[in-house]
Amino acid sequence: MKGIFIMTENNSSKKTTRPLRRTRITEPDLSDLAINHKTDTMVYALGGLGEVGKNMYCVEHDDEIIIVDCGVLFPEDALLGVDYVIPDYSYLVKNQNKIAAMVITHGHEDHIGGIPFFLKTIRLKQIYAPRFAKALIEKKLEEHRLTRVCKITEINSESSIKTKHFSIGFFNVVHSIPDALGVLINTPNGRIVETGDFKFDMTPVGTNADFQKMAYIGQVGVSLLMSDSTNSSVPGSSISEKTVARAIMEQMRKTPGRMIVSTFASNVLRLNQILEAAVACNRKVAVFGRSMENVCEIGKKMGVIQIPDSSFISGN
């Protein structure tokens, strides 16, 4: 019987003081499963399942593997001296000739942060990434001196990728970074949807979600849904980013003197709201932190951040 088989990872709790930590993967016992590696489709997570970070999912059929995302996990307090935790790529090292493509859903570190370490270990011909994620990946590879190792192709919601066994499409989702995508993978045994990170926001800052395309995919039928579930157990719904923007503006207006705002550099749209509110209130902006500076630089180049250079001052 043909089918889609799902396998999961098993993380080791062993402590280490190395600056880089790989999770250990226990290969599943498949002796009781009549898997036909020629006709069945296998899906497995090398990271990101049951955790926030280290997202990396693989779809394999016969002699082809499609990888979705390649992130890092920021270490827990017990992992002193460890900068990042990355997936164990051992299986992909042994089967790297099967890798047809790596597809990126968006540009957050837990989805792209592992790419330099992956490319130092495994040969990869091509990465497909949305526009903003592509710019962040290129900056990251430049820092690691890996700019010529792999071709990066820009994709959007209208893009399609065709390989020997798979056809891949995309749809827009709303997230805190521009150009976030969900992924539809058509396999010989059914359709797989990987949502990427998303939230439902009817009045987003940026691109609207492709609700019509999502509805159509649902009508056609999905064999496997791999969905973001962060905070899904929390009752209620997320507030709109435009509501947040109004609150930021209100604070900017009523706060006298200097104002210090902390936020994740990866939350690009929120960062832009803060900058726009500062300019509207005739404030100057000093940006601190290498990640924040990189995101501001890339955001300005790509038109996501549109405040004038004269509004920035040195933080030194």
Tab-separated table of C-alpha atoms in Angstrom:
chain	number	residue	atom	x	y	z
A	1	MET	CA	0.000	0.000	0.000
A	2	LYS	CA	1.370	3.398	-0.957
A	3	GLY	CA	1.294	6.127	1.650
A	4	ILE	CA	2.887	8.988	3.540
A	5	PHE	CA	4.901	7.922	6.573
A	6	ILE	CA	5.679	10.438	9.320
A	7	MET	CA	8.765	10.134	11.538
A	8	THR	CA	9.871	12.412	14.363
A	9	GLU	CA	13.062	13.369	16.148
A	10	ASN	CA	14.283	12.441	19.616
A	11	ASN	CA	16.345	15.183	21.269
A	12	SER	CA	19.206	14.343	23.588
A	13	SER	CA	19.317	16.180	26.936
A	14	LYS	CA	23.087	15.740	27.233
A	15	LYS	CA	24.800	18.984	28.219
A	16	THR	CA	27.716	20.488	26.360
A	17	THR	CA	29.825	23.594	26.630
A	18	ARG	CA	30.653	23.820	22.924
A	19	PRO	CA	29.581	27.027	21.185
A	20	LEU	CA	27.499	24.982	18.751
A	21	ARG	CA	25.285	22.071	19.724
A	22	ARG	CA	23.639	19.471	17.506
A	23	THR	CA	20.643	17.513	18.663
A	24	ARG	CA	21.036	13.768	18.437
A	25	ILE	CA	18.541	11.924	16.291
A	26	THR	CA	17.458	8.410	17.140
A	27	GLU	CA	16.599	6.736	13.849
A	28	PRO	CA	13.114	5.229	14.104
A	29	ASP	CA	12.614	1.471	14.160
A	30	LEU	CA	10.834	0.805	10.895
A	31	SER	CA	11.012	-2.975	11.055
A	32	ASP	CA	7.261	-3.312	11.619
A	33	LEU	CA	6.369	-0.896	8.828
A	34	ALA	CA	6.251	-2.176	5.292
A	35	ILE	CA	7.777	0.964	3.791
A	36	ASN	CA	8.536	0.799	0.118
A	37	HIS	CA	11.264	3.384	-0.450
A	38	LYS	CA	10.419	3.531	-4.155
A	39	THR	CA	6.687	4.204	-3.905
A	40	ASP	CA	6.063	5.600	-0.399
A	41	THR	CA	6.611	9.197	0.694
A	42	MET	CA	8.374	9.832	4.002
A	43	VAL	CA	8.063	12.994	6.093
A	44	TYR	CA	10.342	13.679	9.043
A	45	ALA	CA	11.272	16.566	11.304
A	46	LEU	CA	14.921	17.104	12.164
A	47	GLY	CA	13.896	19.982	14.420
A	48	GLY	CA	11.034	22.293	15.295
A	49	LEU	CA	8.583	19.620	16.416
A	50	GLY	CA	7.319	20.293	19.935
A	51	GLU	CA	9.772	23.175	20.386
A	52	VAL	CA	10.138	26.810	19.363
A	53	GLY	CA	13.209	26.855	17.143
A	54	LYS	CA	15.432	24.623	15.031
A	55	ASN	CA	12.771	24.248	12.342
A	56	MET	CA	13.759	21.733	9.684
A	57	TYR	CA	11.403	19.364	7.870
A	58	CYS	CA	12.102	16.877	5.093
A	59	VAL	CA	9.873	15.219	2.516
A	60	GLU	CA	11.441	12.219	0.790
A	61	HIS	CA	10.233	10.139	-2.121
A	62	ASP	CA	12.415	7.567	-3.884
A	63	ASP	CA	15.636	9.389	-4.809
A	64	GLU	CA	14.572	12.948	-3.900
A	65	ILE	CA	14.476	14.964	-0.674
A	66	ILE	CA	12.884	18.389	-0.260
A	67	ILE	CA	13.975	20.350	2.830
A	68	VAL	CA	11.731	23.031	4.329
A	69	ASP	CA	13.617	25.555	6.506
A	70	CYS	CA	16.938	25.219	8.312
A	71	GLY	CA	16.863	27.045	11.638
A	72	VAL	CA	18.617	27.256	14.974
A	73	LEU	CA	17.352	26.992	18.533
A	74	PHE	CA	18.572	29.497	21.080
A	75	PRO	CA	19.990	27.594	24.077
A	76	GLU	CA	18.373	27.129	27.451
A	77	ASP	CA	19.974	28.611	30.565
A	78	ALA	CA	21.676	25.296	31.369
A	79	LEU	CA	23.688	25.378	28.127
A	80	LEU	CA	26.301	27.890	29.229
A	81	GLY	CA	28.740	28.785	26.455
A	82	VAL	CA	26.478	27.468	23.687
A	83	ASP	CA	25.450	30.086	21.129
A	84	TYR	CA	23.127	27.984	18.968
A	85	VAL	CA	21.570	24.538	18.908
A	86	ILE	CA	21.248	23.102	15.389
A	87	PRO	CA	19.662	19.911	14.048
A	88	ASP	CA	21.682	16.743	13.550
A	89	TYR	CA	22.243	16.574	9.790
A	90	SER	CA	23.695	13.024	9.848
A	91	TYR	CA	20.914	11.463	7.772
A	92	LEU	CA	21.166	14.226	5.180
A	93	VAL	CA	24.957	13.900	5.055
A	94	LYS	CA	24.532	10.236	4.099
A	95	ASN	CA	21.802	11.076	1.577
A	96	GLN	CA	22.938	14.457	0.268
A	97	ASN	CA	22.848	13.271	-3.343
A	98	LYS	CA	19.062	12.980	-2.951
A	99	ILE	CA	18.532	16.606	-1.890
A	100	ALA	CA	16.665	18.341	-4.701
A	101	ALA	CA	16.029	21.693	-3.016
A	102	MET	CA	15.803	23.629	0.226
A	103	VAL	CA	12.746	25.853	0.556
A	104	ILE	CA	12.564	28.671	3.124
A	105	THR	CA	9.246	29.949	4.500
A	106	HIS	CA	10.536	33.227	6.005
A	107	GLY	CA	13.602	34.956	7.389
A	108	HIS	CA	13.532	34.374	11.146
A	109	GLU	CA	16.580	32.789	12.793
A	110	ASP	CA	14.679	29.684	13.863
A	111	HIS	CA	14.057	29.067	10.149
A	112	ILE	CA	17.280	30.261	8.445
A	113	GLY	CA	19.930	30.456	11.182
A	114	GLY	CA	21.283	26.964	10.543
A	115	ILE	CA	21.980	27.470	6.832
A	116	PRO	CA	25.695	28.417	7.164
A	117	PHE	CA	26.388	25.357	9.331
A	118	PHE	CA	24.411	23.165	6.943
A	119	LEU	CA	26.389	24.408	3.933
A	120	LYS	CA	29.677	23.726	5.709
A	121	THR	CA	28.603	20.091	6.018
A	122	ILE	CA	26.466	19.286	2.978
A	123	ARG	CA	26.581	20.139	-0.726
A	124	LEU	CA	23.454	21.982	-1.805
A	125	LYS	CA	22.801	23.307	-5.285
A	126	GLN	CA	19.953	25.699	-4.630
A	127	ILE	CA	17.982	27.458	-1.897
A	128	TYR	CA	14.566	28.949	-2.667
A	129	ALA	CA	13.643	31.842	-0.365
A	130	PRO	CA	11.218	34.786	-0.307
A	131	ARG	CA	12.652	38.238	-0.950
A	132	PHE	CA	13.382	39.457	2.577
A	133	ALA	CA	14.625	36.055	3.741
A	134	LYS	CA	16.919	35.889	0.697
A	135	ALA	CA	18.556	39.180	1.684
A	136	LEU	CA	19.058	37.995	5.270
A	137	ILE	CA	20.529	34.673	4.104
A	138	GLU	CA	22.914	36.441	1.727
A	139	LYS	CA	24.106	38.667	4.590
A	140	LYS	CA	24.580	35.618	6.793
A	141	LEU	CA	26.553	33.722	4.145
A	142	GLU	CA	28.704	36.798	3.560
A	143	GLU	CA	29.628	36.838	7.262
A	144	HIS	CA	30.533	33.134	7.076
A	145	ARG	CA	32.434	33.573	3.773
A	146	LEU	CA	30.088	31.210	1.948
A	147	THR	CA	28.728	33.550	-0.718
A	148	ARG	CA	29.637	31.307	-3.675
A	149	VAL	CA	28.726	27.976	-2.135
A	150	CYS	CA	25.048	27.874	-3.094
A	151	LYS	CA	22.655	29.652	-5.450
A	152	ILE	CA	19.728	31.437	-3.788
A	153	THR	CA	16.608	31.923	-5.909
A	154	GLU	CA	13.909	34.409	-4.928
A	155	ILE	CA	10.336	33.105	-4.696
A	156	ASN	CA	6.910	34.572	-3.943
A	157	SER	CA	3.328	33.369	-3.619
A	158	GLU	CA	3.055	32.927	-7.397
A	159	SER	CA	6.241	30.865	-7.759
A	160	SER	CA	6.298	27.160	-8.538
A	161	ILE	CA	9.079	24.598	-8.320
A	162	LYS	CA	9.051	21.325	-10.229
A	163	THR	CA	11.366	18.395	-9.533
A	164	LYS	CA	11.303	14.750	-10.580
A	165	HIS	CA	8.732	13.693	-7.953
A	166	PHE	CA	7.473	16.944	-6.411
A	167	SER	CA	5.727	20.116	-7.481
A	168	ILE	CA	5.803	22.950	-4.961
A	169	GLY	CA	3.619	26.034	-4.662
A	170	PHE	CA	3.310	28.855	-2.154
A	171	PHE	CA	0.769	31.134	-0.470
A	172	ASN	CA	1.109	34.338	1.545
A	173	VAL	CA	0.687	34.225	5.323
A	174	VAL	CA	0.716	37.048	7.871
A	175	HIS	CA	3.716	37.086	10.180
A	176	SER	CA	5.969	39.621	11.896
A	177	ILE	CA	8.450	39.661	9.014
A	178	PRO	CA	7.830	40.590	5.360
A	179	ASP	CA	7.319	37.991	2.624
A	180	ALA	CA	6.312	35.069	4.866
A	181	LEU	CA	5.020	32.064	2.910
A	182	GLY	CA	3.237	28.784	3.435
A	183	VAL	CA	4.282	25.825	1.288
A	184	LEU	CA	2.197	23.311	-0.676
A	185	ILE	CA	4.110	20.177	-1.692
A	186	ASN	CA	2.420	17.881	-4.189
A	187	THR	CA	3.826	14.359	-3.844
A	188	PRO	CA	2.998	11.126	-5.691
A	189	ASN	CA	0.963	10.108	-2.609
A	190	GLY	CA	-0.898	13.283	-1.777
A	191	ARG	CA	-0.613	16.952	-0.879
A	192	ILE	CA	1.378	18.251	2.079
A	193	VAL	CA	0.935	21.763	3.482
A	194	GLU	CA	3.610	23.344	5.670
A	195	THR	CA	2.152	26.590	6.986
A	196	GLY	CA	5.349	28.245	8.186
A	197	ASP	CA	4.751	30.720	11.023
A	198	PHE	CA	1.481	32.616	10.786
A	199	LYS	CA	-1.343	34.383	12.536
A	200	PHE	CA	-4.779	35.430	11.328
A	201	ASP	CA	-4.910	39.230	11.137
A	202	MET	CA	-7.686	40.870	9.133
A	203	THR	CA	-5.936	44.273	9.230
A	204	PRO	CA	-2.241	43.395	8.971
A	205	VAL	CA	0.717	45.699	8.520
A	206	GLY	CA	1.947	44.458	5.158
A	207	THR	CA	0.640	41.785	2.796
A	208	ASN	CA	-2.686	40.063	3.449
A	209	ALA	CA	-2.857	36.297	3.776
A	210	ASP	CA	-4.013	34.339	0.717
A	211	PHE	CA	-7.286	33.175	2.266
A	212	GLN	CA	-8.807	32.299	-1.116
A	213	LYS	CA	-5.826	30.178	-2.074
A	214	MET	CA	-5.893	28.446	1.326
A	215	ALA	CA	-9.605	27.730	0.911
A	216	TYR	CA	-9.006	26.285	-2.554
A	217	ILE	CA	-6.212	24.033	-1.273
A	218	GLY	CA	-8.571	22.814	1.449
A	219	GLN	CA	-11.317	22.081	-1.077
A	220	VAL	CA	-8.954	20.145	-3.324
A	221	GLY	CA	-7.784	18.129	-0.324
A	222	VAL	CA	-4.720	17.908	1.922
A	223	SER	CA	-3.189	14.596	2.986
A	224	LEU	CA	-0.941	16.084	5.686
A	225	LEU	CA	-1.039	19.492	7.396
A	226	MET	CA	2.125	20.575	9.205
A	227	SER	CA	1.006	23.672	11.088
A	228	ASP	CA	2.546	26.318	13.288
A	229	SER	CA	1.033	25.856	16.751
A	230	THR	CA	2.849	28.440	18.898
A	231	ASN	CA	0.473	29.624	21.665
A	232	SER	CA	-2.362	27.570	20.178
A	233	SER	CA	-3.260	26.360	23.685
A	234	VAL	CA	-3.797	29.953	24.876
A	235	PRO	CA	-7.482	31.008	24.735
A	236	GLY	CA	-8.461	33.967	22.584
A	237	SER	CA	-6.910	35.468	19.487
A	238	SER	CA	-3.994	37.739	18.638
A	239	ILE	CA	-4.663	41.457	18.374
A	240	SER	CA	-4.070	43.163	15.055
A	241	GLU	CA	-0.717	44.800	14.355
A	242	LYS	CA	-2.551	48.033	13.550
A	243	THR	CA	-3.881	48.047	17.117
A	244	VAL	CA	-0.303	47.654	18.328
A	245	ALA	CA	0.780	50.520	16.051
A	246	ARG	CA	-1.759	52.867	17.654
A	247	ALA	CA	-0.543	51.907	21.137
A	248	ILE	CA	3.083	52.563	20.146
A	249	MET	CA	2.169	55.987	18.749
A	250	GLU	CA	0.265	56.876	21.922
A	251	GLN	CA	3.256	55.993	24.099
A	252	MET	CA	5.603	57.981	21.879
A	253	ARG	CA	3.412	61.079	22.120
A	254	LYS	CA	2.842	61.060	25.871
A	255	THR	CA	6.379	60.114	26.970
A	256	PRO	CA	8.584	63.158	27.607
A	257	GLY	CA	12.307	63.092	26.930
A	258	ARG	CA	14.304	60.036	25.951
A	259	MET	CA	12.460	56.765	25.333
A	260	ILE	CA	14.043	53.304	25.280
A	261	VAL	CA	12.228	50.571	23.346
A	262	SER	CA	13.283	46.921	23.314
A	263	THR	CA	12.116	44.455	20.684
A	264	PHE	CA	13.330	41.506	18.670
A	265	ALA	CA	15.304	42.541	15.595
A	266	SER	CA	13.499	39.755	13.751
A	267	ASN	CA	10.121	41.454	14.287
A	268	VAL	CA	10.728	43.702	11.300
A	269	LEU	CA	7.200	45.046	10.908
A	270	ARG	CA	6.998	45.966	14.601
A	271	LEU	CA	10.413	47.615	14.335
A	272	ASN	CA	9.179	49.675	11.391
A	273	GLN	CA	6.120	50.788	13.376
A	274	ILE	CA	8.389	51.996	16.188
A	275	LEU	CA	10.579	53.908	13.746
A	276	GLU	CA	7.609	55.509	11.981
A	277	ALA	CA	6.081	56.556	15.309
A	278	ALA	CA	9.401	58.096	16.377
A	279	VAL	CA	9.639	60.142	13.170
A	280	ALA	CA	5.999	61.251	13.466
A	281	CYS	CA	6.779	62.538	16.985
A	282	ASN	CA	9.932	64.360	15.802
A	283	ARG	CA	12.263	61.987	17.631
A	284	LYS	CA	15.702	60.868	16.552
A	285	VAL	CA	16.484	57.144	16.586
A	286	ALA	CA	19.623	55.342	17.766
A	287	VAL	CA	19.777	51.628	16.936
A	288	PHE	CA	21.812	49.263	19.117
A	289	GLY	CA	22.905	45.695	18.360
A	290	ARG	CA	24.426	44.056	15.282
A	291	SER	CA	21.268	42.128	14.384
A	292	MET	CA	19.134	45.254	14.721
A	293	GLU	CA	21.573	47.253	12.588
A	294	ASN	CA	21.627	44.533	9.895
A	295	VAL	CA	17.834	44.325	9.773
A	296	CYS	CA	17.510	48.120	9.545
A	297	GLU	CA	20.068	48.220	6.738
A	298	ILE	CA	18.348	45.459	4.764
A	299	GLY	CA	14.895	46.895	5.508
A	300	LYS	CA	15.908	50.297	4.113
A	301	LYS	CA	17.432	48.741	0.987
A	302	MET	CA	14.258	46.770	0.310
A	303	GLY	CA	11.825	49.573	1.051
A	304	VAL	CA	10.303	47.941	4.126
A	305	ILE	CA	11.754	50.684	6.344
A	306	GLN	CA	11.197	54.058	4.701
A	307	ILE	CA	12.149	56.636	7.319
A	308	PRO	CA	14.831	59.139	6.216
A	309	ASP	CA	18.485	58.617	7.086
A	310	SER	CA	18.454	61.992	8.840
A	311	SER	CA	16.229	60.480	11.542
A	312	PHE	CA	18.998	58.104	12.643
A	313	ILE	CA	21.770	59.142	15.000
A	314	SER	CA	24.788	57.216	16.244
A	315	GLY	CA	24.331	55.267	19.452
A	316	ASN	CA	28.008	55.607	20.348
